[in-house]
């Protein structure tokens, strides 16, 4: 989903626009006194929301690493998700301190693929046409959060309604396990 589509969806919740607005118009709306206050700092509120959403459904990326890899070399690193060798086998690892990744039973000159949870954030200069690399069901919740946070001084009851909808959406996403293609255990105790 495009960053601009998320912003437009939030604005539509906050304002009952008589006509449709497009991503192209967002730059000019930033100069409109009715929208300016909201659009100037909207990226900060998007980032608040993203922090919450990515705790539920992490943004996973990968990088090739070797033994004694310095994790601080990755700008958006949050935590290690998993590591595999070149044959696709999961490999054990540990960290020395907080930033040095060590591969247990390291093969000399072996390259490993590390999957890691990463931070994602938008900046003031982020293009409205940029596709957010976040799951669609998470992107659909961002406008609710934006409308709730940005509109709470103007219409607290409407803002509360949007925040309640956001929380329900979070619970729904958090409560749904990953899609399961087959039933493995009908009578098991969990």
Coordinates of C-alpha atoms in Angstrom, one line a residue:
X1 CA 0.0 0.0 0.0
X2 CA 1.3 3.5 -0.8
X3 CA 2.1 5.9 2.0
X4 CA -0.1 8.5 0.3
X5 CA -3.1 6.1 0.3
X6 CA -2.7 5.7 4.0
X7 CA -2.6 9.4 4.5
X8 CA -5.6 10.0 2.3
X9 CA -7.6 7.3 4.1
X10 CA -6.9 9.0 7.4
X11 CA -7.9 12.4 6.0
X12 CA -11.2 11.0 4.7
X13 CA -12.0 9.7 8.2
X14 CA -11.2 13.1 9.7
X15 CA -12.9 15.2 7.1
X16 CA -16.0 14.5 5.2
X17 CA -14.7 15.7 1.8
X18 CA -17.3 16.5 -0.8
X19 CA -15.0 15.4 -3.6
X20 CA -12.3 12.8 -3.9
X21 CA -8.7 13.9 -3.1
X22 CA -5.7 12.2 -4.7
X23 CA -2.1 11.6 -3.8
X24 CA -1.0 14.3 -6.2
X25 CA -3.0 16.8 -4.2
X26 CA -1.4 16.0 -0.8
X27 CA 1.5 18.4 -1.4
X28 CA -0.8 21.3 -2.1
X29 CA -3.1 20.3 0.8
X30 CA 0.0 20.7 3.1
X31 CA -0.3 24.5 2.4
X32 CA -4.1 24.5 3.2
X33 CA -4.7 25.8 6.7
X34 CA -7.3 23.1 7.4
X35 CA -4.9 20.3 6.6
X36 CA -1.5 21.8 7.4
X37 CA -1.5 21.1 11.1
X38 CA -2.2 17.5 10.5
X39 CA 0.1 16.9 7.6
X40 CA 3.1 18.6 9.0
X41 CA 3.7 16.0 11.7
X42 CA 1.8 13.0 10.4
X43 CA 4.9 11.0 9.7
X44 CA 5.7 11.0 13.5
X45 CA 2.3 9.6 14.2
X46 CA 2.7 7.0 11.5
X47 CA 5.9 5.9 13.1
X48 CA 4.2 5.5 16.5
X49 CA 1.7 3.3 14.9
X50 CA 4.3 1.3 13.0
X51 CA 6.2 0.5 16.3
X52 CA 3.0 -1.0 17.7
X53 CA 2.1 -2.9 14.5
X54 CA 5.6 -4.3 13.9
X55 CA 5.6 -5.8 17.4
X56 CA 2.7 -7.9 16.3
X57 CA 3.8 -8.8 12.8
X58 CA 7.5 -8.1 12.4
X59 CA 9.1 -6.8 9.2
X60 CA 11.6 -9.5 8.3
X61 CA 14.6 -8.8 6.1
X62 CA 17.7 -10.9 5.2
X63 CA 21.4 -10.3 4.8
X64 CA 24.4 -12.5 4.2
X65 CA 26.7 -12.7 7.2
X66 CA 29.8 -14.5 8.4
X67 CA 31.0 -15.4 11.9
X68 CA 31.8 -12.4 14.0
X69 CA 29.4 -10.2 12.2
X70 CA 28.8 -6.7 13.7
X71 CA 25.0 -6.2 14.0
X72 CA 25.4 -2.5 14.4
X73 CA 26.4 -2.4 10.7
X74 CA 22.6 -2.8 9.9
X75 CA 20.9 0.5 10.4
X76 CA 17.4 -0.9 10.9
X77 CA 18.3 -4.0 12.9
X78 CA 15.9 -4.9 15.7
X79 CA 16.7 -8.6 16.5
X80 CA 17.8 -11.9 14.9
X81 CA 14.9 -13.9 13.6
X82 CA 16.8 -17.0 12.2
X83 CA 20.1 -18.0 10.5
X84 CA 20.6 -20.6 7.8
X85 CA 23.7 -22.0 6.1
X86 CA 24.1 -22.3 2.3
X87 CA 22.4 -25.7 2.3
X88 CA 19.3 -24.3 4.0
X89 CA 20.0 -25.8 7.4
X90 CA 19.2 -23.7 10.5
X91 CA 22.4 -22.9 12.4
X92 CA 22.8 -22.2 16.1
X93 CA 24.3 -18.8 17.0
X94 CA 24.9 -16.6 20.0
X95 CA 25.8 -13.0 20.6
X96 CA 28.9 -11.6 22.2
X97 CA 27.7 -8.6 24.0
X98 CA 24.9 -6.8 22.2
X99 CA 26.4 -6.4 18.8
X100 CA 28.7 -9.3 17.7
X101 CA 26.9 -12.2 16.1
X102 CA 28.8 -15.5 16.5
X103 CA 27.9 -18.7 14.6
X104 CA 28.3 -21.9 16.6
X105 CA 30.3 -24.6 14.8
X106 CA 31.3 -22.1 12.2
X107 CA 32.7 -23.4 8.9
X108 CA 35.7 -21.4 7.7
X109 CA 34.7 -18.8 5.0
X110 CA 31.1 -19.9 5.2
X111 CA 28.4 -17.4 4.3
X112 CA 25.2 -17.6 6.2
X113 CA 21.8 -16.0 5.6
X114 CA 20.5 -14.1 8.6
X115 CA 16.8 -13.2 8.7
X116 CA 16.2 -10.3 11.1
X117 CA 13.4 -8.2 12.4
X118 CA 13.9 -4.7 11.4
X119 CA 12.5 -1.3 12.2
X120 CA 10.6 0.6 9.6
X121 CA 9.8 4.2 9.7
X122 CA 8.8 7.0 7.4
X123 CA 10.3 10.4 7.4
X124 CA 9.0 13.9 6.5
X125 CA 10.6 13.5 3.1
X126 CA 9.1 10.1 2.4
X127 CA 7.3 10.1 -1.0
X128 CA 3.6 9.7 -0.9
X129 CA 4.0 7.2 -3.8
X130 CA 6.3 5.0 -1.8
X131 CA 5.0 1.5 -1.2
X132 CA 5.2 0.5 2.4
X133 CA 6.8 -2.9 2.8
X134 CA 4.3 -3.8 5.6
X135 CA 1.6 -6.5 5.4
X136 CA -1.6 -5.1 4.0
X137 CA -3.7 -5.9 7.0
X138 CA -1.3 -3.8 9.1
X139 CA -1.4 -0.9 6.6
X140 CA -5.2 -0.9 6.8
X141 CA -5.0 -0.1 10.5
X142 CA -2.7 2.9 10.2
X143 CA -5.5 5.3 9.1
X144 CA -7.6 4.5 12.1
X145 CA -4.7 5.2 14.4
X146 CA -3.8 8.4 12.6
X147 CA -7.4 9.7 12.7
X148 CA -7.7 8.8 16.4
X149 CA -4.4 10.5 17.4
X150 CA -4.7 13.6 15.1
X151 CA -8.4 14.3 15.7
X152 CA -8.6 13.8 19.5
X153 CA -8.4 17.6 20.2
X154 CA -11.0 18.4 17.6
X155 CA -13.6 15.6 18.2
X156 CA -12.7 13.4 21.1
X157 CA -15.7 11.1 20.7
X158 CA -14.9 10.4 17.0
X159 CA -11.2 9.9 17.9
X160 CA -12.2 7.4 20.6
X161 CA -14.3 5.5 18.1
X162 CA -11.4 5.3 15.7
X163 CA -9.0 4.2 18.4
X164 CA -11.4 1.5 19.5
X165 CA -11.6 0.3 15.9
X166 CA -7.8 0.2 15.8
X167 CA -7.6 -1.8 19.0
X168 CA -10.2 -4.3 17.7
X169 CA -8.2 -4.6 14.5
X170 CA -5.0 -5.2 16.5
X171 CA -6.7 -7.9 18.5
X172 CA -8.0 -9.6 15.4
X173 CA -4.6 -9.6 13.7
X174 CA -2.9 -10.7 17.0
X175 CA -5.5 -13.4 17.5
X176 CA -5.3 -15.0 14.1
X177 CA -2.6 -17.6 13.8
X178 CA -0.7 -18.0 10.5
X179 CA -2.8 -19.7 7.9
X180 CA -2.9 -23.5 8.4
X181 CA -3.5 -25.7 5.4
X182 CA -4.3 -28.9 7.4
X183 CA -5.4 -30.0 10.8
X184 CA -2.6 -31.6 12.8
X185 CA -4.1 -32.4 16.1
X186 CA -7.8 -32.3 17.0
X187 CA -7.7 -33.4 20.6
X188 CA -4.4 -32.0 21.7
X189 CA -4.1 -29.9 24.9
X190 CA -2.2 -26.7 24.5

